[in-house]
Amino acid sequence: MTARPMQTPTTQEHNSDDQIHLAVSGASCASCVRTIEQAMLSVEGVSSAHMNLADRVATAGGQADPKALAQAVSSAGYSAQVIENPDTAQDDKEQEDKAQYRTLLIKMGVSLGLGVALMVWGMGFGSMMVSPANQITWLALGGLTLVVMIFTGGHFFSGAWKAFLHHNANMDTLIALGTGTAWLYSIVVASIPEALPEMARHVYFEASAMIIGLINLGQALELRAKGKTSEAVKRLLDLRAKTARVIRDGEERDLPVEQVRRDDHIRVRPGEKLPVDGVITEGQTRIDESMLTGEPMPVSKKTGDEVSAGTLNTHGSIIYRATRVGSETALAQIIRLVKKAQGSKPEIGRLADRISSVFVPSVMLIAVVTALIWYNVGPAPEVVHMMVAATTVLIIACPCALGLATPMSVMVGVGKAAEYGALIRQGDALQTAGKLDLVILDKTGTITEGHPGVTHVHASDGDQQRLLSLAAGLEQHSEHPLAEAIVIRAQEENAVPETIEQFEAFNGQGVQGTFNGNTLRLGNRRWLEAEGIDLSGLTDEAETIARQAGTPLFLAEGDRALGVIGVADAIKSDSKAAIRRLHDAGVRVMMVTGDVETTARAIAEKTGIDDFRASVLPEDKARIVEEMRQQGFVVAMVGDGINDAPALAAADVGFAIGTGTDVAIESASITLMRGSLHGVPDAIEISRATIRNIHQNLFGAFIYNTLGIPIAAGVLYPVWGLLMSPILAGAAMSLSSVTVVTNANRLRFFRTFQPKGGTHD
Amino acid sequence: MTSLLVNLGGLILMAAIVVWFWWPGKSAPEADKNGAYQHHH
């Protein structure tokens, strides 16, 4: 593996300055998301609003006043704080989460304690029925329950009230209504028992307290599990070095990494992390980039090579010049990209949002209908049954499972992909990548190393030295990888490049210039023949080059063919294995290349590619992608060059391979940090696993609600005489959202079919 | 009499829920922009 600069994912991310981030607390379900986004959109200057329930960060695009935004979200019933520094926000949030976790546990202890005590007292020493003898005691206990409910569940009531004022209803609404109804009924019973039939003088104070306790417990467990889903970002954040050994004015000093400036010289000793991005000015070493690229082997680096922040110097001591510091480093940009993608929502999630936006009011209607049915046709005591069934319906319905299903899985899936060196830009790409059935690969730099070398030199007159001098004279003006190969070969053969005038490059065809008054052309057969040059004498040689997967380049002076040079680009050692994995995943693989058919066929045969298009001009790549899409394929394009950008953008999913150019990376929806093609099947496998996980979550949440609500309403009563207790409903509801979060966490243990870094084939 | 009052109360409550949470134009939730709300009405 040669030393290769690692690419930054994109420079586009710099404009994230136009985004305002808010840390929001109190949001627990999809309805809250909707309310918050709506509140942000109502602020002047906001062009887009997005709330991520998984990490509880709301992001607004456009030019708005951050304070006004926070105010708008607060007045919608949530607490919001502007995130000044997104880099430290993660640490702050962790502290906050810990504090909140403790608070929830205390609240749970208090409310469950009261609930259990009441239950034991009622069952063991007295009765839950109010009689003249215990009326005063029950009134006092009702008062105590109210105090405990306000202390441990006050946030549900205030959240519900604020949502109500905005014509919204959320999980808080259901809990507040459920526990509130139970308490109100009980206090009526305790105050005026004589107004109700004797059988109906039952109190449910313990239910109110226990439901709130159980839901607090559920939220605490959920908070804990949520913390784990952001582990990928935490892992990346931990890569940052805290200090740097900066050489200023000939003196070495350890400075906090924030104080490192561009063009500072930094010394890194073996075993140390690199603090910023830069270029090595002194020394050579091997650097472990696995944390960023997934590439397991340390990479050799020497003077002039680029190095990245967060990677580990394993071998020698080096001095390097800082080129990108702070939020500009590749690592900082990766973190931003991963966070942003984790917060985005694939199409499938928007469906869940739409359902949950009407979910809570629908549940309220079902509760009223249930109450009326029990009142009219239920057995005595009707009032008790009516109240119990309606409360249970309100408590068991769980919009949070619906709301959490998608963002939780996306968060873990995107993080998992990053672990494998695949940076996913959008949640939508995650969903589409799972559906791919055709992958189109660019040849150079994607299937092959992208560092071609000269394999054949054949001069018509036998003077190879002169052929190389002329070819190198032309190609030294060009930046094409093939040109570089020819210039290097000329140097090796001590062939001095001739002086060429009026140099011109023709994209996808060749180069030309003037030598001794004659036009000198070096390029492919099609172009030279179109210029009227007879190449028939070189056909056999060209065929040999092409059959060995090389590219024949013809040199002609005027209309006379001088010879042919074979340039071949070595196939990456793991391309074949990666293509086999794509086949195993049921994906067809196609190659596009500017090479002649014989060369393309040779490469296709060596790597097991199903289909290829040869002699493709760069501008035709996007057209081929479009054509395949029209044939009904879900198409991925994989490429690295500037000329791949339109094709990457045209594909359903564009993969920019990590050794590529910034332009390619910006046009792609997934960036592979590692140069290996294995990143494509990795991303596909992770996407499929994530989407499968989302389906499981949504299905689970849907089944839970469709079964739970009718059972709570009492459909089992006519047959088996079963009516669910509201306390059991509270436990089931907590369990359902904990289950969703836990299932999403399962993705953390997902492994692709290929170990990270891949085995060489 | 009580029965009538309870049933009537229930119906009024349901109507109030529909009006408060669904009445078009009262608030424009995110779903509205996706056409989900129009679909309901």
PDB file of C-alpha atoms in Angstrom, chain A residues 318-503:
ATOM      1  CA  ILE A 318       8.046  13.293  12.403  1.00  0.00           C
ATOM      2  CA  ILE A 319       7.661  17.029  12.075  1.00  0.00           C
ATOM      3  CA  TYR A 320       4.766  18.284   9.991  1.00  0.00           C
ATOM      4  CA  ARG A 321       3.296  21.580   8.959  1.00  0.00           C
ATOM      5  CA  ALA A 322      -0.318  22.214   9.970  1.00  0.00           C
ATOM      6  CA  THR A 323      -2.552  22.854   6.954  1.00  0.00           C
ATOM      7  CA  ARG A 324      -5.995  22.490   8.496  1.00  0.00           C
ATOM      8  CA  VAL A 325      -6.777  23.129  12.138  1.00  0.00           C
ATOM      9  CA  GLY A 326      -9.817  23.184  14.408  1.00  0.00           C
ATOM     10  CA  SER A 327     -13.104  22.614  12.647  1.00  0.00           C
ATOM     11  CA  GLU A 328     -11.395  22.363   9.224  1.00  0.00           C
ATOM     12  CA  THR A 329      -9.681  19.050   9.841  1.00  0.00           C
ATOM     13  CA  ALA A 330     -10.878  15.957   8.051  1.00  0.00           C
ATOM     14  CA  LEU A 331     -11.816  14.462  11.414  1.00  0.00           C
ATOM     15  CA  ALA A 332     -13.954  17.464  12.405  1.00  0.00           C
ATOM     16  CA  GLN A 333     -15.685  17.334   9.036  1.00  0.00           C
ATOM     17  CA  ILE A 334     -16.317  13.605   9.357  1.00  0.00           C
ATOM     18  CA  ILE A 335     -17.869  14.149  12.784  1.00  0.00           C
ATOM     19  CA  ARG A 336     -20.109  16.897  11.387  1.00  0.00           C
ATOM     20  CA  LEU A 337     -21.132  14.741   8.442  1.00  0.00           C
ATOM     21  CA  VAL A 338     -21.917  11.704  10.595  1.00  0.00           C
ATOM     22  CA  LYS A 339     -23.920  13.788  13.065  1.00  0.00           C
ATOM     23  CA  LYS A 340     -25.868  15.417  10.284  1.00  0.00           C
ATOM     24  CA  ALA A 341     -26.648  12.104   8.602  1.00  0.00           C
ATOM     25  CA  GLN A 342     -27.611  10.549  11.903  1.00  0.00           C
ATOM     26  CA  GLY A 343     -30.198  13.245  12.324  1.00  0.00           C
ATOM     27  CA  SER A 344     -31.697  12.909   8.855  1.00  0.00           C
ATOM     28  CA  LYS A 345     -34.723  10.827   8.228  1.00  0.00           C
ATOM     29  CA  PRO A 346     -35.292   8.379   5.387  1.00  0.00           C
ATOM     30  CA  GLU A 347     -38.646   8.341   3.603  1.00  0.00           C
ATOM     31  CA  ILE A 348     -39.875   5.428   5.683  1.00  0.00           C
ATOM     32  CA  GLY A 349     -39.572   7.530   8.848  1.00  0.00           C
ATOM     33  CA  ARG A 350     -41.687  10.321   7.447  1.00  0.00           C
ATOM     34  CA  LEU A 351     -44.535   7.838   7.046  1.00  0.00           C
ATOM     35  CA  ALA A 352     -44.336   7.010  10.757  1.00  0.00           C
ATOM     36  CA  ASP A 353     -44.443  10.737  11.544  1.00  0.00           C
ATOM     37  CA  ARG A 354     -47.574  11.156   9.498  1.00  0.00           C
ATOM     38  CA  ILE A 355     -49.249   8.314  11.324  1.00  0.00           C
ATOM     39  CA  SER A 356     -48.265   9.558  14.747  1.00  0.00           C
ATOM     40  CA  SER A 357     -49.447  13.086  14.019  1.00  0.00           C
ATOM     41  CA  VAL A 358     -53.018  11.800  14.122  1.00  0.00           C
ATOM     42  CA  PHE A 359     -52.322   9.019  16.583  1.00  0.00           C
ATOM     43  CA  VAL A 360     -52.875  10.723  19.932  1.00  0.00           C
ATOM     44  CA  PRO A 361     -56.171  12.473  19.140  1.00  0.00           C
ATOM     45  CA  SER A 362     -57.395   9.179  17.664  1.00  0.00           C
ATOM     46  CA  VAL A 363     -56.520   7.366  20.887  1.00  0.00           C
ATOM     47  CA  MET A 364     -58.442  10.010  22.833  1.00  0.00           C
ATOM     48  CA  LEU A 365     -61.496   9.379  20.658  1.00  0.00           C
ATOM     49  CA  ILE A 366     -61.140   5.615  21.165  1.00  0.00           C
ATOM     50  CA  ALA A 367     -60.960   6.171  24.932  1.00  0.00           C
ATOM     51  CA  VAL A 368     -64.208   8.159  24.919  1.00  0.00           C
ATOM     52  CA  VAL A 369     -65.969   5.569  22.740  1.00  0.00           C
ATOM     53  CA  THR A 370     -64.697   2.811  25.061  1.00  0.00           C
ATOM     54  CA  ALA A 371     -66.017   4.669  28.090  1.00  0.00           C
ATOM     55  CA  LEU A 372     -69.434   5.112  26.489  1.00  0.00           C
ATOM     56  CA  ILE A 373     -69.677   1.442  25.495  1.00  0.00           C
ATOM     57  CA  TRP A 374     -68.807   0.273  29.013  1.00  0.00           C
ATOM     58  CA  TYR A 375     -71.277   2.746  30.465  1.00  0.00           C
ATOM     59  CA  ASN A 376     -74.132   1.675  28.216  1.00  0.00           C
ATOM     60  CA  VAL A 377     -73.697  -2.078  27.842  1.00  0.00           C
ATOM     61  CA  GLY A 378     -71.123  -3.032  30.478  1.00  0.00           C
ATOM     62  CA  PRO A 379     -71.803  -4.869  33.700  1.00  0.00           C
ATOM     63  CA  ALA A 380     -72.131  -3.116  37.069  1.00  0.00           C
ATOM     64  CA  PRO A 381     -70.450  -1.120  38.439  1.00  0.00           C
ATOM     65  CA  GLU A 382     -70.585   0.664  35.080  1.00  0.00           C
ATOM     66  CA  VAL A 383     -68.862   3.832  36.254  1.00  0.00           C
ATOM     67  CA  VAL A 384     -65.832   1.939  37.532  1.00  0.00           C
ATOM     68  CA  HIS A 385     -65.478  -0.170  34.403  1.00  0.00           C
ATOM     69  CA  MET A 386     -65.917   2.863  32.222  1.00  0.00           C
ATOM     70  CA  MET A 387     -63.222   4.766  34.036  1.00  0.00           C
ATOM     71  CA  VAL A 388     -60.786   1.834  34.215  1.00  0.00           C
ATOM     72  CA  ALA A 389     -61.126   0.934  30.528  1.00  0.00           C
ATOM     73  CA  ALA A 390     -60.767   4.514  29.303  1.00  0.00           C
ATOM     74  CA  THR A 391     -57.732   5.117  31.519  1.00  0.00           C
ATOM     75  CA  THR A 392     -56.088   1.892  30.348  1.00  0.00           C
ATOM     76  CA  VAL A 393     -56.633   2.812  26.699  1.00  0.00           C
ATOM     77  CA  LEU A 394     -55.008   6.197  27.240  1.00  0.00           C
ATOM     78  CA  ILE A 395     -52.060   4.712  29.104  1.00  0.00           C
ATOM     79  CA  ILE A 396     -51.294   1.739  26.871  1.00  0.00           C
ATOM     80  CA  ALA A 397     -51.199   3.637  23.566  1.00  0.00           C
ATOM     81  CA  CYS A 398     -47.578   4.400  22.785  1.00  0.00           C
ATOM     82  CA  PRO A 399     -46.737   6.989  20.145  1.00  0.00           C
ATOM     83  CA  CYS A 400     -43.145   7.051  21.377  1.00  0.00           C
ATOM     84  CA  ALA A 401     -42.373   3.642  19.908  1.00  0.00           C
ATOM     85  CA  LEU A 402     -43.550   4.924  16.525  1.00  0.00           C
ATOM     86  CA  GLY A 403     -41.540   8.110  16.879  1.00  0.00           C
ATOM     87  CA  LEU A 404     -38.356   6.425  17.977  1.00  0.00           C
ATOM     88  CA  ALA A 405     -38.406   3.504  15.548  1.00  0.00           C
ATOM     89  CA  THR A 406     -36.694   5.252  12.643  1.00  0.00           C
ATOM     90  CA  PRO A 407     -34.300   7.802  14.167  1.00  0.00           C
ATOM     91  CA  MET A 408     -32.827   5.306  16.605  1.00  0.00           C
ATOM     92  CA  SER A 409     -31.955   2.805  13.883  1.00  0.00           C
ATOM     93  CA  VAL A 410     -30.646   5.511  11.516  1.00  0.00           C
ATOM     94  CA  MET A 411     -28.398   6.812  14.252  1.00  0.00           C
ATOM     95  CA  VAL A 412     -26.878   3.399  14.893  1.00  0.00           C
ATOM     96  CA  GLY A 413     -26.743   2.460  11.184  1.00  0.00           C
ATOM     97  CA  VAL A 414     -24.944   5.635  10.102  1.00  0.00           C
ATOM     98  CA  GLY A 415     -22.504   5.226  12.989  1.00  0.00           C
ATOM     99  CA  LYS A 416     -21.888   1.617  12.062  1.00  0.00           C
ATOM    100  CA  ALA A 417     -21.187   2.584   8.452  1.00  0.00           C
ATOM    101  CA  ALA A 418     -18.714   5.231   9.643  1.00  0.00           C
ATOM    102  CA  GLU A 419     -16.966   2.523  11.620  1.00  0.00           C
ATOM    103  CA  TYR A 420     -16.432   0.725   8.306  1.00  0.00           C
ATOM    104  CA  GLY A 421     -15.127   3.887   6.658  1.00  0.00           C
ATOM    105  CA  ALA A 422     -18.340   4.663   4.750  1.00  0.00           C
ATOM    106  CA  LEU A 423     -19.659   8.163   5.378  1.00  0.00           C
ATOM    107  CA  ILE A 424     -23.342   8.403   4.588  1.00  0.00           C
ATOM    108  CA  ARG A 425     -24.527  11.900   3.831  1.00  0.00           C
ATOM    109  CA  GLN A 426     -28.285  11.437   4.019  1.00  0.00           C
ATOM    110  CA  GLY A 427     -30.723   9.046   5.637  1.00  0.00           C
ATOM    111  CA  ASP A 428     -32.312   8.591   2.225  1.00  0.00           C
ATOM    112  CA  ALA A 429     -29.071   7.123   0.850  1.00  0.00           C
ATOM    113  CA  LEU A 430     -29.208   4.552   3.613  1.00  0.00           C
ATOM    114  CA  GLN A 431     -32.631   3.458   2.484  1.00  0.00           C
ATOM    115  CA  THR A 432     -31.794   3.453  -1.239  1.00  0.00           C
ATOM    116  CA  ALA A 433     -28.452   1.670  -0.792  1.00  0.00           C
ATOM    117  CA  GLY A 434     -30.329  -1.307   0.583  1.00  0.00           C
ATOM    118  CA  LYS A 435     -32.382  -1.546  -2.594  1.00  0.00           C
ATOM    119  CA  LEU A 436     -29.521  -1.348  -5.120  1.00  0.00           C
ATOM    120  CA  ASP A 437     -29.466  -3.990  -7.815  1.00  0.00           C
ATOM    121  CA  LEU A 438     -26.860  -2.556 -10.183  1.00  0.00           C
ATOM    122  CA  VAL A 439     -23.495  -1.094  -9.300  1.00  0.00           C
ATOM    123  CA  ILE A 440     -21.629   0.761 -12.037  1.00  0.00           C
ATOM    124  CA  LEU A 441     -17.913   1.039 -11.414  1.00  0.00           C
ATOM    125  CA  ASP A 442     -15.544   3.501 -12.945  1.00  0.00           C
ATOM    126  CA  LYS A 443     -12.340   1.675 -13.828  1.00  0.00           C
ATOM    127  CA  THR A 444      -9.405   3.912 -13.003  1.00  0.00           C
ATOM    128  CA  GLY A 445      -8.910   4.447  -9.284  1.00  0.00           C
ATOM    129  CA  THR A 446     -11.978   2.405  -8.460  1.00  0.00           C
ATOM    130  CA  ILE A 447     -11.288  -1.122  -9.671  1.00  0.00           C
ATOM    131  CA  THR A 448      -7.653  -0.353 -10.315  1.00  0.00           C
ATOM    132  CA  GLU A 449      -5.070   1.411  -8.192  1.00  0.00           C
ATOM    133  CA  GLY A 450      -5.197   4.557 -10.298  1.00  0.00           C
ATOM    134  CA  HIS A 451      -1.398   4.610 -10.573  1.00  0.00           C
ATOM    135  CA  PRO A 452      -0.724   3.239 -14.044  1.00  0.00           C
ATOM    136  CA  GLY A 453       2.699   2.112 -15.209  1.00  0.00           C
ATOM    137  CA  VAL A 454       4.149   1.594 -18.707  1.00  0.00           C
ATOM    138  CA  THR A 455       4.215  -2.080 -19.660  1.00  0.00           C
ATOM    139  CA  HIS A 456       5.099  -1.964 -23.393  1.00  0.00           C
ATOM    140  CA  VAL A 457       7.085   0.398 -25.594  1.00  0.00           C
ATOM    141  CA  HIS A 458       7.064  -0.434 -29.291  1.00  0.00           C
ATOM    142  CA  ALA A 459       8.630   1.882 -31.855  1.00  0.00           C
ATOM    143  CA  SER A 460       7.877   1.269 -35.546  1.00  0.00           C
ATOM    144  CA  ASP A 461      11.519   2.059 -36.402  1.00  0.00           C
ATOM    145  CA  GLY A 462      12.950   0.262 -33.346  1.00  0.00           C
ATOM    146  CA  ASP A 463      14.175   3.486 -31.643  1.00  0.00           C
ATOM    147  CA  GLN A 464      12.379   3.208 -28.321  1.00  0.00           C
ATOM    148  CA  GLN A 465      14.491   5.942 -26.710  1.00  0.00           C
ATOM    149  CA  ARG A 466      13.320   8.538 -29.232  1.00  0.00           C
ATOM    150  CA  LEU A 467       9.685   7.355 -28.947  1.00  0.00           C
ATOM    151  CA  LEU A 468       9.798   7.861 -25.177  1.00  0.00           C
ATOM    152  CA  SER A 469      11.520  11.282 -25.534  1.00  0.00           C
ATOM    153  CA  LEU A 470       8.756  12.537 -27.818  1.00  0.00           C
ATOM    154  CA  ALA A 471       5.933  10.986 -25.763  1.00  0.00           C
ATOM    155  CA  ALA A 472       7.381  12.346 -22.492  1.00  0.00           C
ATOM    156  CA  GLY A 473       7.848  15.762 -24.141  1.00  0.00           C
ATOM    157  CA  LEU A 474       4.110  15.849 -24.817  1.00  0.00           C
ATOM    158  CA  GLU A 475       2.929  14.267 -21.603  1.00  0.00           C
ATOM    159  CA  GLN A 476       4.992  16.394 -19.249  1.00  0.00           C
ATOM    160  CA  HIS A 477       2.415  19.136 -19.901  1.00  0.00           C
ATOM    161  CA  SER A 478      -0.483  16.871 -18.946  1.00  0.00           C
ATOM    162  CA  GLU A 479      -1.828  15.956 -15.505  1.00  0.00           C
ATOM    163  CA  HIS A 480      -3.454  12.724 -16.610  1.00  0.00           C
ATOM    164  CA  PRO A 481      -2.358   9.619 -14.634  1.00  0.00           C
ATOM    165  CA  LEU A 482      -1.351   7.919 -17.895  1.00  0.00           C
ATOM    166  CA  ALA A 483       0.886  10.891 -18.695  1.00  0.00           C
ATOM    167  CA  GLU A 484       2.622  10.597 -15.367  1.00  0.00           C
ATOM    168  CA  ALA A 485       3.365   6.932 -16.093  1.00  0.00           C
ATOM    169  CA  ILE A 486       5.002   7.785 -19.413  1.00  0.00           C
ATOM    170  CA  VAL A 487       7.107  10.610 -17.949  1.00  0.00           C
ATOM    171  CA  ILE A 488       8.316   8.324 -15.154  1.00  0.00           C
ATOM    172  CA  ARG A 489       9.216   5.590 -17.652  1.00  0.00           C
ATOM    173  CA  ALA A 490      11.180   8.093 -19.779  1.00  0.00           C
ATOM    174  CA  GLN A 491      13.145   9.137 -16.698  1.00  0.00           C
ATOM    175  CA  GLU A 492      13.905   5.516 -15.903  1.00  0.00           C
ATOM    176  CA  GLU A 493      15.164   4.951 -19.449  1.00  0.00           C
ATOM    177  CA  ASN A 494      17.153   8.216 -19.401  1.00  0.00           C
ATOM    178  CA  ALA A 495      15.134   9.498 -22.345  1.00  0.00           C
ATOM    179  CA  VAL A 496      15.217  13.318 -22.202  1.00  0.00           C
ATOM    180  CA  PRO A 497      11.795  14.827 -22.983  1.00  0.00           C
ATOM    181  CA  GLU A 498      11.773  16.833 -26.233  1.00  0.00           C
ATOM    182  CA  THR A 499      10.569  20.432 -26.232  1.00  0.00           C
ATOM    183  CA  ILE A 500       7.009  20.576 -27.515  1.00  0.00           C
ATOM    184  CA  GLU A 501       5.105  23.710 -28.419  1.00  0.00           C
ATOM    185  CA  GLN A 502       1.404  24.528 -28.653  1.00  0.00           C
ATOM    186  CA  PHE A 503       0.375  21.763 -26.291  1.00  0.00           C
TER     187      PHE A 503
END
